[in-house]
PDB file of C-alpha atoms and ligand atoms in Angstrom:
ATOM      1  CA  MET A 752    -149.751 -30.384-289.119  1.00 88.00           C
ATOM      2  CA  LYS A 753    -148.684 -31.167-285.645  1.00 95.00           C
ATOM      3  CA  ARG A 754    -145.063 -33.621-286.179  1.00 96.00           C
ATOM      4  CA  ASP A 755    -144.008 -36.765-283.328  1.00 98.00           C
ATOM      5  CA  LEU A 756    -140.654 -38.743-283.773  1.00 98.00           C
ATOM      6  CA  LEU A 757    -142.272 -41.908-282.702  1.00 98.00           C
ATOM      7  CA  SER A 758    -139.437 -43.502-284.997  1.00 98.00           C
ATOM      8  CA  ILE A 759    -136.574 -43.222-287.562  1.00 98.00           C
ATOM      9  CA  GLY A 760    -138.749 -44.212-290.192  1.00 97.00           C
ATOM     10  CA  ASP A 761    -140.337 -40.846-289.453  1.00 95.00           C
ATOM     11  CA  LEU A 762    -137.997 -38.470-291.114  1.00 98.00           C
ATOM     12  CA  SER A 763    -136.626 -38.326-294.504  1.00 97.00           C
ATOM     13  CA  ARG A 764    -132.854 -38.140-295.235  1.00 97.00           C
ATOM     14  CA  ALA A 765    -133.193 -34.025-294.787  1.00 98.00           C
ATOM     15  CA  ASP A 766    -134.883 -34.390-292.053  1.00 98.00           C
ATOM     16  CA  CYS A 767    -132.359 -35.942-290.422  1.00 98.00           C
ATOM     17  CA  GLU A 768    -130.207 -33.465-291.941  1.00 98.00           C
ATOM     18  CA  ALA A 769    -131.428 -30.526-290.515  1.00 98.00           C
ATOM     19  CA  ILE A 770    -131.898 -32.047-286.926  1.00 98.00           C
ATOM     20  CA  PHE A 771    -128.039 -32.144-287.160  1.00 98.00           C
ATOM     21  CA  THR A 772    -127.566 -29.026-288.802  1.00 98.00           C
ATOM     22  CA  LEU A 773    -129.570 -27.402-286.289  1.00 98.00           C
ATOM     23  CA  ALA A 774    -127.808 -29.765-283.310  1.00 98.00           C
ATOM     24  CA  LYS A 775    -124.380 -28.453-285.010  1.00 98.00           C
ATOM     25  CA  THR A 776    -125.670 -24.216-284.058  1.00 97.00           C
ATOM     26  CA  LEU A 777    -126.415 -25.131-281.056  1.00 97.00           C
ATOM     27  CA  LYS A 778    -123.493 -27.161-280.048  1.00 98.00           C
ATOM     28  CA  ALA A 779    -121.785 -24.773-280.457  1.00 97.00           C
ATOM     29  CA  ALA A 780    -123.909 -22.247-279.179  1.00 95.00           C
ATOM     30  CA  ALA A 781    -124.035 -23.746-276.171  1.00 94.00           C
ATOM     31  CA  ARG A 782    -120.214 -24.295-276.254  1.00 93.00           C
ATOM     32  CA  ALA A 783    -119.244 -20.034-276.583  1.00 92.00           C
ATOM     33  CA  ARG A 784    -122.255 -19.898-273.741  1.00 90.00           C
ATOM     34  CA  ARG A 785    -124.820 -18.005-276.610  1.00 89.00           C
ATOM     35  CA  LYS A 786    -127.846 -18.384-275.312  1.00 87.00           C
ATOM     36  CA  HIS A 787    -130.984 -20.226-277.576  1.00 88.00           C
ATOM     37  CA  ARG A 788    -133.963 -19.585-276.328  1.00 93.00           C
ATOM     38  CA  ARG A 789    -135.845 -20.438-278.896  1.00 94.00           C
ATOM     39  CA  LEU A 790    -138.463 -22.015-277.121  1.00 97.00           C
ATOM     40  CA  GLU A 791    -139.238 -19.690-274.351  1.00 97.00           C
ATOM     41  CA  GLY A 792    -142.009 -20.186-272.040  1.00 97.00           C
ATOM     42  CA  ARG A 793    -142.709 -22.708-273.772  1.00 98.00           C
ATOM     43  CA  ALA A 794    -144.061 -26.715-271.747  1.00 98.00           C
ATOM     44  CA  MET A 795    -142.880 -30.689-271.801  1.00 98.00           C
ATOM     45  CA  ALA A 796    -144.052 -33.440-270.256  1.00 98.00           C
ATOM     46  CA  MET A 797    -141.591 -35.709-269.436  1.00 98.00           C
ATOM     47  CA  ILE A 798    -143.406 -39.199-268.730  1.00 98.00           C
ATOM     48  CA  PHE A 799    -141.074 -42.229-267.839  1.00 98.00           C
ATOM     49  CA  GLU A 800    -141.804 -45.574-267.206  1.00 97.00           C
ATOM     50  CA  LYS A 801    -138.327 -46.860-267.092  1.00 97.00           C
ATOM     51  CA  PRO A 802    -135.354 -45.385-265.196  1.00 97.00           C
ATOM     52  CA  SER A 803    -132.980 -43.144-267.063  1.00 98.00           C
ATOM     53  CA  LEU A 804    -129.962 -41.610-266.985  1.00 98.00           C
ATOM     54  CA  ARG A 805    -128.961 -39.793-269.799  1.00 98.00           C
ATOM     55  CA  THR A 806    -132.776 -39.181-271.775  1.00 98.00           C
ATOM     56  CA  ARG A 807    -134.159 -37.734-268.651  1.00 98.00           C
ATOM     57  CA  VAL A 808    -131.309 -34.804-268.110  1.00 98.00           C
ATOM     58  CA  THR A 809    -129.966 -33.642-271.177  1.00 98.00           C
ATOM     59  CA  PHE A 810    -134.222 -33.358-272.511  1.00 98.00           C
ATOM     60  CA  GLU A 811    -134.712 -31.077-268.770  1.00 98.00           C
ATOM     61  CA  ILE A 812    -131.598 -29.406-268.575  1.00 97.00           C
ATOM     62  CA  GLY A 813    -131.632 -28.973-273.061  1.00 98.00           C
ATOM     63  CA  ILE A 814    -135.090 -27.449-272.650  1.00 98.00           C
ATOM     64  CA  ALA A 815    -134.500 -25.295-270.109  1.00 97.00           C
ATOM     65  CA  GLN A 816    -131.863 -23.609-271.760  1.00 97.00           C
ATOM     66  CA  LEU A 817    -133.720 -23.169-274.383  1.00 97.00           C
ATOM     67  CA  GLY A 818    -136.192 -21.229-272.145  1.00 97.00           C
ATOM     68  CA  GLY A 819    -138.863 -23.532-271.566  1.00 98.00           C
ATOM     69  CA  THR A 820    -140.013 -25.472-268.749  1.00 98.00           C
ATOM     70  CA  ALA A 821    -140.455 -29.379-268.353  1.00 98.00           C
ATOM     71  CA  VAL A 822    -142.091 -31.226-265.737  1.00 98.00           C
ATOM     72  CA  TYR A 823    -140.716 -34.908-264.689  1.00 98.00           C
ATOM     73  CA  LEU A 824    -143.518 -37.650-264.596  1.00 98.00           C
ATOM     74  CA  ALA A 825    -142.059 -40.885-262.401  1.00 96.00           C
ATOM     75  CA  PRO A 826    -143.407 -44.275-263.358  1.00 91.00           C
ATOM     76  CA  ASN A 827    -145.567 -44.335-259.947  1.00 91.00           C
ATOM     77  CA  ASP A 828    -146.837 -40.744-260.601  1.00 94.00           C
ATOM     78  CA  ILE A 829    -149.769 -41.060-263.465  1.00 93.00           C
ATOM     79  CA  ARG A 830    -149.562 -44.948-263.846  1.00 92.00           C
ATOM     80  CA  LEU A 831    -149.149 -44.343-267.693  1.00 94.00           C
ATOM     81  CA  GLY A 832    -152.750 -46.847-268.648  1.00 92.00           C
ATOM     82  CA  GLU A 833    -153.411 -47.684-265.699  1.00 92.00           C
ATOM     83  CA  ARG A 834    -155.274 -45.102-262.930  1.00 94.00           C
ATOM     84  CA  GLU A 835    -156.397 -42.967-266.531  1.00 96.00           C
ATOM     85  CA  SER A 836    -155.583 -43.862-270.231  1.00 97.00           C
ATOM     86  CA  VAL A 837    -153.116 -43.647-272.387  1.00 98.00           C
ATOM     87  CA  ALA A 838    -155.682 -41.271-274.651  1.00 98.00           C
ATOM     88  CA  ASP A 839    -156.951 -39.516-272.005  1.00 98.00           C
ATOM     89  CA  ILE A 840    -153.456 -38.648-269.958  1.00 98.00           C
ATOM     90  CA  ALA A 841    -152.808 -37.391-274.384  1.00 98.00           C
ATOM     91  CA  ARG A 842    -155.564 -35.269-274.501  1.00 98.00           C
ATOM     92  CA  ASN A 843    -154.913 -33.927-270.610  1.00 98.00           C
ATOM     93  CA  LEU A 844    -151.578 -32.869-270.689  1.00 98.00           C
ATOM     94  CA  SER A 845    -152.071 -30.654-274.590  1.00 98.00           C
ATOM     95  CA  ARG A 846    -153.753 -28.055-272.698  1.00 98.00           C
ATOM     96  CA  TRP A 847    -151.028 -27.477-270.663  1.00 98.00           C
ATOM     97  CA  VAL A 848    -147.944 -28.282-272.337  1.00 98.00           C
ATOM     98  CA  ASP A 849    -146.079 -28.236-275.389  1.00 98.00           C
ATOM     99  CA  LEU A 850    -144.252 -31.409-276.160  1.00 98.00           C
ATOM    100  CA  ILE A 851    -145.217 -34.870-274.746  1.00 98.00           C
ATOM    101  CA  VAL A 852    -141.058 -36.972-274.154  1.00 98.00           C
ATOM    102  CA  ALA A 853    -142.080 -40.578-273.470  1.00 98.00           C
ATOM    103  CA  ARG A 854    -140.229 -43.475-272.280  1.00 98.00           C
ATOM    104  CA  THR A 855    -142.071 -46.421-272.097  1.00 98.00           C
ATOM    105  CA  PHE A 856    -142.874 -50.285-272.236  1.00 97.00           C
ATOM    106  CA  SER A 857    -145.375 -50.837-275.370  1.00 97.00           C
ATOM    107  CA  HIS A 858    -144.565 -48.899-278.548  1.00 98.00           C
ATOM    108  CA  ASP A 859    -147.863 -48.653-278.396  1.00 98.00           C
ATOM    109  CA  SER A 860    -147.701 -46.565-275.408  1.00 98.00           C
ATOM    110  CA  VAL A 861    -145.800 -43.897-277.491  1.00 98.00           C
ATOM    111  CA  ARG A 862    -148.570 -43.925-280.340  1.00 98.00           C
ATOM    112  CA  GLY A 863    -151.389 -43.638-277.920  1.00 98.00           C
ATOM    113  CA  LEU A 864    -149.950 -40.466-277.567  1.00 98.00           C
ATOM    114  CA  ALA A 865    -149.153 -39.418-280.449  1.00 98.00           C
ATOM    115  CA  ALA A 866    -152.818 -40.560-281.358  1.00 98.00           C
ATOM    116  CA  ASN A 867    -154.453 -38.580-278.697  1.00 98.00           C
ATOM    117  CA  ALA A 868    -152.209 -35.231-278.507  1.00 98.00           C
ATOM    118  CA  THR A 869    -151.895 -32.518-280.173  1.00 98.00           C
ATOM    119  CA  VAL A 870    -148.948 -31.899-279.507  1.00 98.00           C
ATOM    120  CA  PRO A 871    -145.584 -33.152-280.462  1.00 98.00           C
ATOM    121  CA  VAL A 872    -144.364 -37.152-278.717  1.00 98.00           C
ATOM    122  CA  ILE A 873    -141.562 -37.479-278.769  1.00 98.00           C
ATOM    123  CA  ASN A 874    -140.682 -41.170-278.668  1.00 98.00           C
ATOM    124  CA  ALA A 875    -137.668 -42.138-275.882  1.00 98.00           C
ATOM    125  CA  LEU A 876    -136.945 -45.617-275.972  1.00 98.00           C
ATOM    126  CA  SER A 877    -139.887 -47.866-276.089  1.00 98.00           C
ATOM    127  CA  ASP A 878    -138.965 -51.432-277.049  1.00 97.00           C
ATOM    128  CA  TRP A 879    -139.044 -51.221-280.368  1.00 98.00           C
ATOM    129  CA  GLU A 880    -137.311 -48.041-280.418  1.00 98.00           C
ATOM    130  CA  HIS A 881    -134.838 -45.478-279.618  1.00 98.00           C
ATOM    131  CA  PRO A 882    -135.085 -43.013-282.409  1.00 98.00           C
ATOM    132  CA  CYS A 883    -132.943 -39.705-280.248  1.00 99.00           C
ATOM    133  CA  GLN A 884    -130.013 -42.090-279.486  1.00 99.00           C
ATOM    134  CA  VAL A 885    -129.787 -42.607-282.901  1.00 99.00           C
ATOM    135  CA  LEU A 886    -129.661 -39.608-284.157  1.00 99.00           C
ATOM    136  CA  ALA A 887    -127.647 -38.561-281.278  1.00 99.00           C
ATOM    137  CA  ASP A 888    -124.813 -41.363-282.554  1.00 99.00           C
ATOM    138  CA  CYS A 889    -125.363 -40.457-285.988  1.00 99.00           C
ATOM    139  CA  PHE A 890    -124.156 -37.039-285.032  1.00 99.00           C
ATOM    140  CA  THR A 891    -121.077 -38.169-283.196  1.00 99.00           C
ATOM    141  CA  LEU A 892    -120.358 -39.908-286.691  1.00 98.00           C
ATOM    142  CA  ILE A 893    -120.871 -36.975-288.292  1.00 98.00           C
ATOM    143  CA  GLU A 894    -118.827 -34.497-285.961  1.00 98.00           C
ATOM    144  CA  LYS A 895    -115.767 -37.550-285.565  1.00 98.00           C
ATOM    145  CA  ARG A 896    -115.623 -38.645-289.395  1.00 98.00           C
ATOM    146  CA  ARG A 897    -117.146 -35.945-291.174  1.00 97.00           C
ATOM    147  CA  ARG A 898    -119.663 -37.851-292.981  1.00 97.00           C
ATOM    148  CA  LEU A 899    -122.560 -40.915-292.900  1.00 98.00           C
ATOM    149  CA  ARG A 900    -122.958 -42.326-296.521  1.00 97.00           C
ATOM    150  CA  GLY A 901    -120.525 -44.686-297.192  1.00 97.00           C
ATOM    151  CA  LEU A 902    -119.371 -45.883-293.434  1.00 98.00           C
ATOM    152  CA  ARG A 903    -119.617 -49.020-292.696  1.00 98.00           C
ATOM    153  CA  LEU A 904    -120.615 -50.028-289.035  1.00 98.00           C
ATOM    154  CA  ALA A 905    -121.687 -53.298-286.911  1.00 98.00           C
ATOM    155  CA  PHE A 906    -123.334 -53.978-284.160  1.00 99.00           C
ATOM    156  CA  VAL A 907    -122.517 -56.747-281.931  1.00 98.00           C
ATOM    157  CA  GLY A 908    -125.295 -57.531-279.641  1.00 98.00           C
ATOM    158  CA  ASP A 909    -129.254 -57.780-279.235  1.00 98.00           C
ATOM    159  CA  GLY A 910    -131.129 -56.694-281.752  1.00 98.00           C
ATOM    160  CA  ASN A 911    -133.340 -54.827-280.260  1.00 98.00           C
ATOM    161  CA  ASN A 912    -134.950 -50.893-279.756  1.00 98.00           C
ATOM    162  CA  MET A 913    -131.557 -49.671-280.856  1.00 98.00           C
ATOM    163  CA  VAL A 914    -130.746 -52.231-283.613  1.00 98.00           C
ATOM    164  CA  HIS A 915    -133.863 -51.376-285.036  1.00 98.00           C
ATOM    165  CA  SER A 916    -133.358 -47.242-285.233  1.00 98.00           C
ATOM    166  CA  TRP A 917    -129.897 -48.414-286.235  1.00 98.00           C
ATOM    167  CA  MET A 918    -131.066 -50.439-289.355  1.00 98.00           C
ATOM    168  CA  LEU A 919    -134.064 -47.895-290.285  1.00 98.00           C
ATOM    169  CA  ALA A 920    -131.276 -44.683-289.474  1.00 98.00           C
ATOM    170  CA  ALA A 921    -128.084 -46.500-291.828  1.00 98.00           C
ATOM    171  CA  SER A 922    -130.832 -47.459-294.356  1.00 97.00           C
ATOM    172  CA  VAL A 923    -132.569 -43.941-294.675  1.00 97.00           C
ATOM    173  CA  LEU A 924    -128.452 -42.214-293.806  1.00 98.00           C
ATOM    174  CA  GLY A 925    -125.483 -44.292-297.022  1.00 97.00           C
ATOM    175  CA  ILE A 926    -124.894 -46.215-293.859  1.00 98.00           C
ATOM    176  CA  GLU A 927    -123.323 -49.379-294.176  1.00 98.00           C
ATOM    177  CA  PHE A 928    -125.182 -51.715-291.273  1.00 98.00           C
ATOM    178  CA  ARG A 929    -124.018 -55.619-290.029  1.00 98.00           C
ATOM    179  CA  LEU A 930    -125.516 -57.264-287.131  1.00 98.00           C
ATOM    180  CA  ALA A 931    -123.818 -60.070-285.627  1.00 98.00           C
ATOM    181  CA  CYS A 932    -126.666 -61.232-282.853  1.00 98.00           C
ATOM    182  CA  PRO A 933    -127.540 -65.165-281.577  1.00 98.00           C
ATOM    183  CA  ALA A 934    -130.233 -67.457-282.601  1.00 98.00           C
ATOM    184  CA  GLY A 935    -133.266 -66.088-281.898  1.00 98.00           C
ATOM    185  CA  TYR A 936    -132.189 -62.643-281.331  1.00 98.00           C
ATOM    186  CA  GLU A 937    -132.887 -61.147-284.575  1.00 98.00           C
ATOM    187  CA  PRO A 938    -134.774 -57.836-285.096  1.00 98.00           C
ATOM    188  CA  ASP A 939    -138.248 -58.002-285.710  1.00 98.00           C
ATOM    189  CA  PRO A 940    -138.224 -59.039-290.050  1.00 98.00           C
ATOM    190  CA  ARG A 941    -140.620 -55.783-290.562  1.00 98.00           C
ATOM    191  CA  ILE A 942    -137.205 -53.303-289.401  1.00 98.00           C
ATOM    192  CA  VAL A 943    -135.284 -55.303-291.555  1.00 98.00           C
ATOM    193  CA  ALA A 944    -137.856 -55.486-294.375  1.00 97.00           C
ATOM    194  CA  ALA A 945    -138.498 -51.712-294.742  1.00 97.00           C
ATOM    195  CA  ALA A 946    -134.798 -51.311-293.379  1.00 97.00           C
ATOM    196  CA  ARG A 947    -133.459 -53.241-297.395  1.00 96.00           C
ATOM    197  CA  ASP A 948    -136.805 -51.979-298.801  1.00 94.00           C
ATOM    198  CA  ALA A 949    -134.822 -48.445-299.345  1.00 92.00           C
ATOM    199  CA  PRO A 950    -133.108 -47.322-302.318  1.00 91.00           C
ATOM    200  CA  GLY A 951    -129.143 -48.298-302.063  1.00 92.00           C
ATOM    201  CA  SER A 952    -129.699 -49.278-298.585  1.00 96.00           C
ATOM    202  CA  ARG A 953    -127.314 -52.701-297.015  1.00 97.00           C
ATOM    203  CA  VAL A 954    -128.091 -54.091-294.404  1.00 98.00           C
ATOM    204  CA  SER A 955    -127.756 -57.553-293.081  1.00 98.00           C
ATOM    205  CA  VAL A 956    -127.488 -60.019-290.148  1.00 98.00           C
ATOM    206  CA  THR A 957    -125.189 -62.990-289.810  1.00 98.00           C
ATOM    207  CA  ARG A 958    -124.385 -65.228-286.784  1.00 98.00           C
ATOM    208  CA  SER A 959    -120.453 -64.680-287.408  1.00 98.00           C
ATOM    209  CA  VAL A 960    -119.281 -61.234-284.808  1.00 98.00           C
ATOM    210  CA  GLU A 961    -115.766 -61.989-287.400  1.00 98.00           C
ATOM    211  CA  GLU A 962    -118.191 -61.659-289.543  1.00 98.00           C
ATOM    212  CA  ALA A 963    -119.508 -58.587-288.891  1.00 98.00           C
ATOM    213  CA  VAL A 964    -116.658 -56.934-287.573  1.00 98.00           C
ATOM    214  CA  ARG A 965    -114.806 -57.549-289.956  1.00 98.00           C
ATOM    215  CA  GLY A 966    -113.156 -53.710-291.614  1.00 97.00           C
ATOM    216  CA  VAL A 967    -115.463 -51.408-290.706  1.00 98.00           C
ATOM    217  CA  ASP A 968    -115.187 -47.862-289.240  1.00 98.00           C
ATOM    218  CA  ALA A 969    -117.387 -48.154-286.193  1.00 98.00           C
ATOM    219  CA  LEU A 970    -118.493 -50.696-283.737  1.00 98.00           C
ATOM    220  CA  TYR A 971    -121.584 -50.599-281.575  1.00 99.00           C
ATOM    221  CA  THR A 972    -122.678 -52.485-278.390  1.00 98.00           C
ATOM    222  CA  ASP A 973    -125.524 -52.716-276.197  1.00 98.00           C
ATOM    223  CA  VAL A 974    -127.162 -54.334-273.217  1.00 98.00           C
ATOM    224  CA  TRP A 975    -127.775 -58.245-274.001  1.00 98.00           C
ATOM    225  CA  THR A 976    -130.812 -57.943-271.307  1.00 98.00           C
ATOM    226  CA  SER A 977    -132.917 -54.604-272.111  1.00 98.00           C
ATOM    227  CA  MET A 978    -135.183 -52.880-269.302  1.00 97.00           C
ATOM    228  CA  GLY A 979    -138.223 -54.835-268.590  1.00 96.00           C
ATOM    229  CA  GLN A 980    -136.181 -58.354-269.772  1.00 97.00           C
ATOM    230  CA  GLU A 981    -134.459 -58.684-266.471  1.00 97.00           C
ATOM    231  CA  ALA A 982    -136.374 -62.111-265.991  1.00 98.00           C
ATOM    232  CA  GLU A 983    -134.639 -63.647-269.189  1.00 98.00           C
ATOM    233  CA  GLU A 984    -131.115 -62.248-267.985  1.00 98.00           C
ATOM    234  CA  THR A 985    -129.947 -65.386-267.050  1.00 98.00           C
ATOM    235  CA  ARG A 986    -130.720 -67.388-270.402  1.00 98.00           C
ATOM    236  CA  ARG A 987    -129.725 -63.792-272.465  1.00 98.00           C
ATOM    237  CA  ARG A 988    -126.142 -64.645-270.428  1.00 97.00           C
ATOM    238  CA  GLU A 989    -125.708 -67.831-271.900  1.00 98.00           C
ATOM    239  CA  ALA A 990    -127.352 -66.839-275.542  1.00 98.00           C
ATOM    240  CA  PHE A 991    -125.000 -64.017-275.877  1.00 98.00           C
ATOM    241  CA  ARG A 992    -122.267 -65.651-274.658  1.00 96.00           C
ATOM    242  CA  GLY A 993    -118.782 -64.517-277.614  1.00 96.00           C
ATOM    243  CA  TYR A 994    -120.711 -61.558-278.367  1.00 98.00           C
ATOM    244  CA  GLN A 995    -118.453 -59.181-276.862  1.00 98.00           C
ATOM    245  CA  ILE A 996    -116.450 -56.363-277.585  1.00 98.00           C
ATOM    246  CA  ASN A 997    -113.186 -56.127-276.850  1.00 98.00           C
ATOM    247  CA  ALA A 998    -109.641 -56.343-277.735  1.00 98.00           C
ATOM    248  CA  GLU A 999    -109.570 -59.445-280.075  1.00 98.00           C
ATOM    249  CA  THR A1000    -112.910 -58.227-281.443  1.00 98.00           C
ATOM    250  CA  LEU A1001    -112.147 -54.630-282.640  1.00 98.00           C
ATOM    251  CA  ALA A1002    -108.840 -55.733-284.053  1.00 98.00           C
ATOM    252  CA  LEU A1003    -111.217 -56.872-286.676  1.00 98.00           C
ATOM    253  CA  ALA A1004    -111.688 -53.741-287.527  1.00 98.00           C
ATOM    254  CA  GLU A1005    -110.921 -50.401-289.274  1.00 98.00           C
ATOM    255  CA  ARG A1006    -107.517 -49.193-288.138  1.00 98.00           C
ATOM    256  CA  GLY A1007    -109.116 -46.329-285.625  1.00 98.00           C
ATOM    257  CA  ALA A1008    -112.301 -47.727-285.542  1.00 98.00           C
ATOM    258  CA  LEU A1009    -114.562 -45.785-283.710  1.00 98.00           C
ATOM    259  CA  VAL A1010    -116.021 -47.549-280.732  1.00 99.00           C
ATOM    260  CA  MET A1011    -120.147 -47.098-279.763  1.00 99.00           C
ATOM    261  CA  HIS A1012    -122.600 -47.918-277.291  1.00 98.00           C
ATOM    262  CA  CYS A1013    -125.853 -46.340-276.099  1.00 98.00           C
ATOM    263  CA  LEU A1014    -125.150 -46.946-271.822  1.00 98.00           C
ATOM    264  CA  PRO A1015    -126.050 -47.698-269.704  1.00 98.00           C
ATOM    265  CA  ALA A1016    -123.027 -50.154-269.862  1.00 98.00           C
ATOM    266  CA  HIS A1017    -122.985 -53.312-268.517  1.00 98.00           C
ATOM    267  CA  ARG A1018    -118.952 -54.194-268.038  1.00 98.00           C
ATOM    268  CA  GLY A1019    -117.213 -57.000-268.731  1.00 98.00           C
ATOM    269  CA  ASP A1020    -120.590 -58.668-270.602  1.00 98.00           C
ATOM    270  CA  GLU A1021    -120.887 -56.896-273.827  1.00 98.00           C
ATOM    271  CA  ILE A1022    -117.735 -54.567-274.099  1.00 98.00           C
ATOM    272  CA  THR A1023    -114.398 -55.360-271.773  1.00 98.00           C
ATOM    273  CA  ASP A1024    -113.303 -51.784-269.721  1.00 98.00           C
ATOM    274  CA  ASP A1025    -110.288 -51.597-271.607  1.00 98.00           C
ATOM    275  CA  VAL A1026    -112.183 -50.685-274.619  1.00 98.00           C
ATOM    276  CA  LEU A1027    -115.170 -48.708-272.938  1.00 98.00           C
ATOM    277  CA  ASP A1028    -112.650 -46.553-271.623  1.00 98.00           C
ATOM    278  CA  GLY A1029    -109.981 -47.230-274.347  1.00 98.00           C
ATOM    279  CA  PRO A1030    -108.798 -44.652-277.442  1.00 98.00           C
ATOM    280  CA  GLN A1031    -110.931 -45.529-279.521  1.00 98.00           C
ATOM    281  CA  SER A1032    -114.499 -45.203-277.509  1.00 98.00           C
ATOM    282  CA  VAL A1033    -116.657 -42.637-278.269  1.00 99.00           C
ATOM    283  CA  VAL A1034    -119.434 -43.365-275.393  1.00 99.00           C
ATOM    284  CA  LEU A1035    -119.107 -40.070-273.645  1.00 98.00           C
ATOM    285  CA  ASP A1036    -118.898 -37.739-276.804  1.00 98.00           C
ATOM    286  CA  GLN A1037    -122.937 -39.649-278.124  1.00 98.00           C
ATOM    287  CA  ALA A1038    -123.690 -39.184-274.362  1.00 98.00           C
ATOM    288  CA  GLU A1039    -123.295 -34.767-274.874  1.00 98.00           C
ATOM    289  CA  ASN A1040    -124.856 -35.198-278.112  1.00 98.00           C
ATOM    290  CA  ARG A1041    -127.874 -35.987-276.827  1.00 99.00           C
ATOM    291  CA  LEU A1042    -128.301 -32.924-275.367  1.00 98.00           C
ATOM    292  CA  HIS A1043    -127.951 -30.740-278.793  1.00 98.00           C
ATOM    293  CA  VAL A1044    -129.651 -33.020-280.622  1.00 98.00           C
ATOM    294  CA  GLN A1045    -132.755 -33.438-278.477  1.00 98.00           C
ATOM    295  CA  LYS A1046    -132.719 -29.628-278.243  1.00 98.00           C
ATOM    296  CA  ALA A1047    -132.233 -29.790-282.208  1.00 98.00           C
ATOM    297  CA  VAL A1048    -135.397 -32.299-282.534  1.00 98.00           C
ATOM    298  CA  MET A1049    -137.978 -30.034-280.183  1.00 98.00           C
ATOM    299  CA  VAL A1050    -136.881 -27.163-281.565  1.00 98.00           C
ATOM    300  CA  TRP A1051    -136.991 -28.124-284.661  1.00 98.00           C
ATOM    301  CA  LEU A1052    -140.874 -30.041-283.799  1.00 97.00           C
ATOM    302  CA  SER A1053    -141.844 -27.453-281.916  1.00 96.00           C
ATOM    303  CA  ARG A1054    -141.714 -25.300-285.207  1.00 88.00           C
ATOM    304  CA  ARG A1055    -143.998 -27.483-286.848  1.00 64.00           C
ATOM    305  CA  LYS A1056    -147.179 -27.017-285.520  1.00 52.00           C
TER     306      LYS A1056
HETATM  307  N1  LIG B 164    -128.892 -44.170-273.770  1.00 81.79           N
HETATM  308  C1  LIG B 164    -129.525 -44.096-272.875  1.00 81.79           C
HETATM  309  O1  LIG B 164    -130.490 -44.095-272.777  1.00 81.79           O
HETATM  310  O2  LIG B 164    -129.676 -43.305-270.908  1.00 81.79           O
HETATM  311  P1  LIG B 164    -130.509 -43.694-270.060  1.00 81.79           P
HETATM  312  O3  LIG B 164    -131.005 -45.009-269.883  1.00 81.79           O
HETATM  313  O4  LIG B 164    -129.784 -43.199-269.130  1.00 81.79           O
HETATM  314  O5  LIG B 164    -131.543 -42.573-270.395  1.00 81.79           O
HETATM  315  N1  LIG B 165    -131.444 -51.839-274.990  1.00 81.79           N
HETATM  316  C1  LIG B 165    -131.272 -50.984-273.588  1.00 81.79           C
HETATM  317  C2  LIG B 165    -131.320 -49.262-274.302  1.00 81.79           C
HETATM  318  C3  LIG B 165    -130.996 -48.363-272.919  1.00 81.79           C
HETATM  319  C4  LIG B 165    -130.712 -47.145-273.245  1.00 81.79           C
HETATM  320  C5  LIG B 165    -133.368 -50.618-273.354  1.00 81.79           C
HETATM  321  O1  LIG B 165    -133.559 -50.842-273.762  1.00 81.79           O
HETATM  322  O2  LIG B 165    -133.336 -51.028-271.626  1.00 81.79           O
END
């Protein structure tokens, strides 16, 4: 049976660990310039309804390093669900490619692709989740702190797609996750309930940045206005005032706490330059690890066909 990666909820702890182990091997091989052409001759379609730097480059380079090839489909190339239905696109692509990566506005579109494709589908960000980013983030934490279980991470900002994937990942991997967000910008209650349902999970939501951040091992933030929410920017800028990671916020965390951001950053909004570019920031390690972790995801899913 083929498997997809649409949500962190699709993965067990053992699945995540298998992906991290594979990513470590692939990263070491890439650093040593050893070839790992485990997807020789495979093809991958990359459907993007939104812009991307990291996700597009890392998937495209990643499959090439593994011996495969990618076809990038920009928003106007196929007009998902508009020129042709999501189901028909999935059925056609399945006859030509071995993997589908999709960045969509609606999570239903990624789900529709997965339901109709006979090949694995990877969510490269939807309005609901960003699982590839959070897997790379967790891999970065393992590299920096040698473990995940028992780590405390505070997310300051919007209860958005990043928070959804983080809450699910934290609950499955034993990380304490604390979100500080303004009223009206909480994560979807179904995600909070699912995360809290996991045995031993520690997931909290507060209005207070100070309460969330005090004593944590890592601080995370993301833009106040995600792609597709541009019309709400003025209202959001007002609502999120104070939900910023700056030197004062950082001082409340554990000494040497890691500073994380999925990027792109809106400098001066959710995070200040000094913190984003400071010695505790690991944002470029996170960005690099997108490559290694997604290579692992591609290989891991391809084995399960
Ligand atoms: N973090 C991330 O997914 O970046 P892009 O939007 O540039 O792909
Ligand atoms: N929440 C952001 C993440 C970008 C990687 C967005 O959806 O635009």
